Amino acid sequence: MSESIKFHFDVDGGNFVSAGQASVQVKKNLRQLGLPPEVIRQLSIAMYEGEINMVIHANGGEADVTVYEDRVVITLTDHGPGIADINLAMQEGYSTATENVRALGFGAGMGLPNMKRYTDEMTIDSAPGEGTVITMCVYLNK
């Protein structure tokens, strides 16, 4: 694979019916490309957690997945309220999800920690009122 392969997904905010569809499609696409199962698992989990966060907290956004020869990069961009305290948001169990969202089984405060856990690199660019861009990378040749 000498050039990159890109996939783009729009994520609907508040739509729990379609939540997770992009991560399922990413999993299928990566399988078709013949990526190692462990890499696919890592990326699928990270993508799902990010997708759910956009549905719950950010009124949706976009997910871009780029497959390079040596790595896969996921970029999640939303136009939500931003993250006021990234260090606090990275703590397992911390959540700003509403009771309605928790009643649906979401909002346990594991989204960002799991995204970091299942990727080799993760950066968060966010400010209150300006939305969030999260970039995650998983290397293929470990």
Coordinates of N, CA and C in Angstrom, one line a residue:
M1 N 0.9 -1.2 0.0 CA 0.0 0.0 0.0 C 0.9 1.2 0.0
S2 N 1.1 1.8 -1.1 CA 2.1 2.9 -1.2 C 1.4 4.3 -0.9
E3 N 0.1 4.3 -1.1 CA -0.7 5.6 -0.8 C -1.6 5.3 0.3
S4 N -2.1 6.4 0.9 CA -3.1 6.2 2.0 C -4.5 5.9 1.5
I5 N -5.3 5.3 2.3 CA -6.7 5.0 2.0 C -7.5 5.7 3.1
K6 N -8.5 6.5 2.6 CA -9.3 7.3 3.6 C -10.7 6.9 3.6
F7 N -11.3 6.9 4.8 CA -12.7 6.7 5.0 C -13.2 7.9 5.8
H8 N -14.4 8.4 5.5 CA -15.0 9.5 6.2 C -16.4 9.1 6.6
F9 N -16.8 9.5 7.8 CA -18.1 9.2 8.4 C -18.6 10.5 9.1
D10 N -19.9 10.7 8.9 CA -20.6 11.8 9.7 C -21.3 11.1 10.8
V11 N -21.2 11.7 12.0 CA -21.8 11.1 13.2 C -22.9 12.0 13.7
D12 N -24.1 11.5 13.8 CA -25.3 12.3 14.2 C -25.3 12.4 15.8
G13 N -25.4 13.6 16.2 CA -25.5 13.9 17.7 C -26.8 13.5 18.2
G14 N -26.8 12.8 19.4 CA -28.1 12.5 20.0 C -28.8 11.3 19.4
N15 N -28.2 10.7 18.3 CA -28.9 9.6 17.7 C -28.3 8.3 18.1
F16 N -28.9 7.7 19.2 CA -28.4 6.5 19.7 C -28.7 5.3 18.9
V17 N -29.7 5.4 18.0 CA -30.0 4.3 17.1 C -28.9 4.0 16.1
S18 N -28.3 5.1 15.6 CA -27.2 4.9 14.6 C -25.8 4.9 15.2
A19 N -25.7 5.2 16.5 CA -24.4 5.2 17.2 C -23.7 3.9 17.1
G20 N -22.5 3.9 16.7 CA -21.7 2.7 16.5 C -21.6 2.2 15.1
Q21 N -22.4 2.8 14.2 CA -22.4 2.3 12.8 C -21.1 2.6 12.1
A22 N -20.5 3.8 12.4 CA -19.2 4.1 11.8 C -18.1 3.2 12.2
S23 N -18.1 2.9 13.5 CA -17.0 2.0 14.0 C -17.2 0.5 13.4
V24 N -18.4 0.1 13.2 CA -18.7 -1.2 12.6 C -18.2 -1.2 11.2
Q25 N -18.4 -0.1 10.5 CA -18.0 0.0 9.1 C -16.5 0.0 9.0
V26 N -15.8 0.8 9.9 CA -14.4 0.8 10.0 C -13.8 -0.6 10.2
K27 N -14.4 -1.3 11.1 CA -13.9 -2.7 11.3 C -14.0 -3.6 10.0
K28 N -15.1 -3.5 9.3 CA -15.3 -4.2 8.1 C -14.2 -3.8 7.0
N29 N -14.0 -2.4 6.9 CA -13.1 -1.9 5.9 C -11.7 -2.4 6.3
L30 N -11.3 -2.4 7.5 CA -9.9 -2.8 7.9 C -9.7 -4.3 7.7
R31 N -10.8 -5.1 7.9 CA -10.7 -6.5 7.7 C -10.4 -6.8 6.2
Q32 N -11.2 -6.0 5.3 CA -11.0 -6.2 3.9 C -9.6 -5.8 3.4
L33 N -9.0 -4.9 4.2 CA -7.6 -4.5 3.8 C -6.6 -5.5 4.4
G34 N -7.0 -6.4 5.2 CA -6.1 -7.5 5.7 C -5.3 -7.0 6.9
L35 N -5.7 -6.1 7.6 CA -5.0 -5.6 8.8 C -5.0 -6.7 9.9
P36 N -4.0 -6.8 10.7 CA -4.0 -7.8 11.8 C -5.2 -7.6 12.7
P37 N -5.8 -8.8 13.2 CA -7.0 -8.7 14.0 C -6.8 -7.9 15.3
E38 N -5.6 -7.9 15.9 CA -5.4 -7.1 17.2 C -5.5 -5.6 16.9
V39 N -4.9 -5.2 15.7 CA -5.0 -3.8 15.3 C -6.4 -3.4 15.1
I40 N -7.2 -4.2 14.4 CA -8.6 -4.0 14.1 C -9.4 -3.8 15.4
R41 N -9.1 -4.7 16.3 CA -9.8 -4.6 17.6 C -9.5 -3.3 18.3
Q42 N -8.2 -2.9 18.4 CA -7.8 -1.7 19.0 C -8.6 -0.5 18.4
L43 N -8.5 -0.4 17.1 CA -9.1 0.7 16.4 C -10.6 0.7 16.5
S44 N -11.2 -0.4 16.5 CA -12.7 -0.5 16.6 C -13.1 0.0 17.9
I45 N -12.4 -0.4 19.0 CA -12.8 0.1 20.3 C -12.6 1.6 20.4
A46 N -11.4 2.1 20.0 CA -11.2 3.5 20.1 C -12.2 4.3 19.3
M47 N -12.5 3.8 18.1 CA -13.4 4.5 17.2 C -14.8 4.5 17.8
Y48 N -15.2 3.4 18.4 CA -16.6 3.3 19.0 C -16.7 4.3 20.2
E49 N -15.7 4.3 21.0 CA -15.7 5.2 22.2 C -15.8 6.7 21.7
G50 N -15.0 7.0 20.7 CA -15.0 8.4 20.2 C -16.4 8.7 19.6
E51 N -16.9 7.8 18.8 CA -18.2 8.0 18.2 C -19.3 8.2 19.2
I52 N -19.3 7.4 20.2 CA -20.3 7.5 21.3 C -20.2 8.9 22.0
N53 N -18.9 9.3 22.3 CA -18.7 10.6 22.9 C -19.3 11.7 22.0
M54 N -19.2 11.6 20.7 CA -19.7 12.7 19.8 C -21.2 12.6 19.9
V55 N -21.8 11.5 20.0 CA -23.3 11.3 20.0 C -23.8 11.9 21.3
I56 N -23.1 11.6 22.4 CA -23.6 12.0 23.8 C -23.3 13.5 24.0
H57 N -22.1 13.9 23.8 CA -21.6 15.2 24.3 C -21.5 16.3 23.3
A58 N -21.4 16.0 22.0 CA -21.0 17.0 21.1 C -21.9 17.3 19.9
N59 N -23.1 16.9 20.0 CA -24.1 17.1 18.9 C -23.5 16.6 17.6
G60 N -22.7 15.5 17.6 CA -22.2 14.9 16.4 C -20.9 15.5 16.0
G61 N -20.5 15.0 14.8 CA -19.3 15.5 14.2 C -18.8 14.6 13.1
E62 N -17.6 14.6 12.8 CA -17.0 13.8 11.7 C -15.9 12.9 12.2
A63 N -15.8 11.8 11.6 CA -14.7 10.8 11.9 C -14.0 10.5 10.5
D64 N -12.7 10.7 10.6 CA -11.9 10.4 9.4 C -10.9 9.4 9.8
V65 N -10.8 8.3 9.0 CA -9.8 7.2 9.2 C -8.9 7.2 8.0
T66 N -7.6 7.2 8.3 CA -6.6 7.2 7.2 C -5.7 6.0 7.5
V67 N -5.6 5.1 6.5 CA -4.8 3.9 6.6 C -3.5 4.2 5.8
Y68 N -2.4 4.2 6.5 CA -1.1 4.3 5.8 C -0.4 3.0 5.8
E69 N 0.8 2.9 5.2 CA 1.5 1.7 5.1 C 1.9 1.2 6.5
D70 N 2.2 2.1 7.4 CA 2.7 1.7 8.7 C 1.8 2.0 9.9
R71 N 0.7 2.7 9.7 CA -0.2 3.1 10.8 C -1.6 3.4 10.3
V72 N -2.5 3.5 11.2 CA -3.9 4.0 11.0 C -4.1 5.2 11.9
V73 N -4.6 6.2 11.3 CA -4.9 7.5 12.1 C -6.4 7.7 12.0
I74 N -7.0 8.0 13.2 CA -8.4 8.3 13.3 C -8.4 9.8 13.8
T75 N -9.1 10.6 13.1 CA -9.3 12.0 13.5 C -10.8 12.2 13.7
L76 N -11.2 12.6 15.0 CA -12.6 12.9 15.3 C -12.7 14.4 15.6
T77 N -13.6 15.0 14.8 CA -13.8 16.5 14.9 C -15.3 16.7 15.3
D78 N -15.5 17.5 16.3 CA -16.9 17.9 16.7 C -16.9 19.4 16.9
H79 N -18.2 19.8 17.0 CA -18.4 21.3 17.2 C -19.2 21.5 18.4
G80 N -19.0 20.6 19.4 CA -19.7 20.6 20.7 C -19.1 21.7 21.6
P81 N -19.4 21.5 22.9 CA -19.1 22.5 23.9 C -17.6 22.6 24.2
G82 N -16.8 21.6 23.8 CA -15.4 21.5 24.2 C -15.3 20.9 25.5
I83 N -14.0 20.6 25.9 CA -13.7 19.9 27.1 C -13.0 21.0 28.0
A84 N -13.6 21.3 29.1 CA -13.1 22.3 30.0 C -11.8 21.9 30.7
D85 N -11.7 20.7 31.2 CA -10.6 20.2 31.9 C -10.2 18.8 31.3
I86 N -9.2 18.8 30.4 CA -8.9 17.5 29.7 C -8.3 16.5 30.7
N87 N -7.5 17.0 31.7 CA -6.9 16.0 32.7 C -8.0 15.4 33.5
L88 N -9.0 16.1 33.9 CA -10.1 15.6 34.6 C -10.9 14.6 33.8
A89 N -11.2 15.0 32.5 CA -12.0 14.2 31.6 C -11.2 12.8 31.3
M90 N -9.9 12.8 31.5 CA -9.2 11.6 31.2 C -9.2 10.6 32.4
Q91 N -9.7 11.0 33.5 CA -9.8 10.1 34.7 C -10.9 9.1 34.5
E92 N -10.6 7.9 34.7 CA -11.6 6.8 34.6 C -12.7 7.1 35.6
G93 N -14.0 7.0 35.1 CA -15.1 7.2 35.9 C -15.7 8.6 35.9
Y94 N -14.9 9.6 35.4 CA -15.4 11.0 35.4 C -16.3 11.1 34.1
S95 N -17.5 11.6 34.3 CA -18.4 11.8 33.2 C -19.3 13.0 33.4
T96 N -19.6 13.7 32.3 CA -20.6 14.8 32.4 C -21.9 14.3 31.7
A97 N -22.1 13.1 31.5 CA -23.3 12.5 30.9 C -24.5 12.8 31.8
T98 N -25.6 13.1 31.1 CA -26.9 13.3 31.9 C -27.4 12.0 32.4
E99 N -28.4 12.1 33.3 CA -29.0 10.9 33.8 C -29.8 10.1 32.7
N100 N -30.3 10.8 31.8 CA -31.0 10.1 30.6 C -30.1 9.3 29.9
V101 N -28.9 9.8 29.6 CA -27.8 9.0 28.9 C -27.4 7.9 29.7
R102 N -27.2 8.1 31.0 CA -26.8 6.9 31.9 C -27.8 5.9 31.9
A103 N -29.1 6.2 31.9 CA -30.2 5.3 31.9 C -30.1 4.4 30.6
L104 N -29.6 4.9 29.6 CA -29.4 4.1 28.3 C -28.2 3.2 28.4
G105 N -27.4 3.3 29.4 CA -26.2 2.4 29.6 C -24.9 3.1 29.1
F106 N -25.0 4.4 28.9 CA -23.7 5.1 28.5 C -23.3 6.0 29.6
G107 N -22.2 6.7 29.4 CA -21.8 7.7 30.3 C -21.0 7.2 31.6
A108 N -20.4 6.1 31.5 CA -19.6 5.6 32.6 C -18.3 6.2 32.8
G109 N -17.9 7.1 32.0 CA -16.6 7.8 32.1 C -15.4 7.1 31.7
M110 N -15.6 6.1 30.8 CA -14.5 5.3 30.3 C -14.1 5.6 28.8
G111 N -14.9 6.5 28.2 CA -14.6 6.8 26.8 C -13.2 7.3 26.4
L112 N -12.8 8.4 27.0 CA -11.5 8.9 26.7 C -10.4 8.0 27.2
P113 N -10.5 7.5 28.5 CA -9.5 6.6 28.9 C -9.3 5.3 28.0
N114 N -10.4 4.8 27.5 CA -10.3 3.6 26.6 C -9.7 4.0 25.3
M115 N -10.0 5.2 24.8 CA -9.5 5.7 23.6 C -7.9 5.7 23.7
K116 N -7.5 6.2 24.8 CA -6.0 6.3 25.0 C -5.4 4.9 25.2
R117 N -6.1 4.1 26.0 CA -5.6 2.7 26.3 C -5.4 1.9 25.0
Y118 N -6.3 2.0 24.0 CA -6.3 1.1 22.9 C -5.6 1.7 21.7
T119 N -4.9 2.9 21.8 CA -4.2 3.5 20.7 C -2.7 3.7 21.2
D120 N -1.8 3.8 20.2 CA -0.4 4.1 20.5 C -0.1 5.5 20.8
E121 N -0.9 6.4 20.2 CA -0.8 7.8 20.4 C -2.2 8.5 20.4
M122 N -2.4 9.5 21.2 CA -3.6 10.2 21.2 C -3.4 11.6 21.6
T123 N -3.9 12.6 20.9 CA -3.9 14.0 21.3 C -5.3 14.5 21.3
I124 N -5.5 15.4 22.2 CA -6.8 16.1 22.3 C -6.6 17.6 22.2
D125 N -7.3 18.2 21.3 CA -7.2 19.7 21.1 C -8.6 20.2 21.3
S126 N -8.8 20.9 22.5 CA -10.2 21.3 22.8 C -10.1 22.5 23.7
A127 N -11.2 23.3 23.6 CA -11.3 24.5 24.5 C -12.8 24.7 24.6
P128 N -13.2 25.2 25.8 CA -14.7 25.4 26.0 C -15.2 26.3 24.9
G129 N -16.4 25.9 24.3 CA -17.0 26.7 23.3 C -16.5 26.6 21.9
E130 N -15.4 25.8 21.8 CA -14.7 25.6 20.5 C -14.7 24.2 19.9
G131 N -15.4 23.3 20.5 CA -15.3 21.9 20.0 C -14.1 21.2 20.4
T132 N -13.9 20.0 19.8 CA -12.8 19.1 20.1 C -12.3 18.4 18.9
V133 N -11.0 18.2 18.8 CA -10.4 17.4 17.8 C -9.5 16.4 18.5
I134 N -9.8 15.1 18.3 CA -9.0 14.0 18.9 C -8.4 13.3 17.7
T135 N -7.1 13.1 17.8 CA -6.3 12.3 16.9 C -5.7 11.1 17.5
M136 N -6.0 9.9 17.0 CA -5.5 8.7 17.6 C -4.7 7.9 16.5
C137 N -3.7 7.3 16.9 CA -2.8 6.5 16.0 C -2.5 5.1 16.5
V138 N -2.6 4.1 15.6 CA -2.2 2.8 16.0 C -1.2 2.4 14.9
Y139 N 0.0 1.9 15.3 CA 1.0 1.5 14.4 C 0.8 0.0 14.0
L140 N 1.1 -0.3 12.8 CA 0.9 -1.6 12.2 C 2.1 -2.5 12.5
N141 N 3.2 -2.0 12.5 CA 4.4 -2.9 12.7 C 5.1 -2.7 14.0
K142 N 4.5 -3.4 15.0 CA 5.0 -3.3 16.4 C 6.0 -4.3 16.7

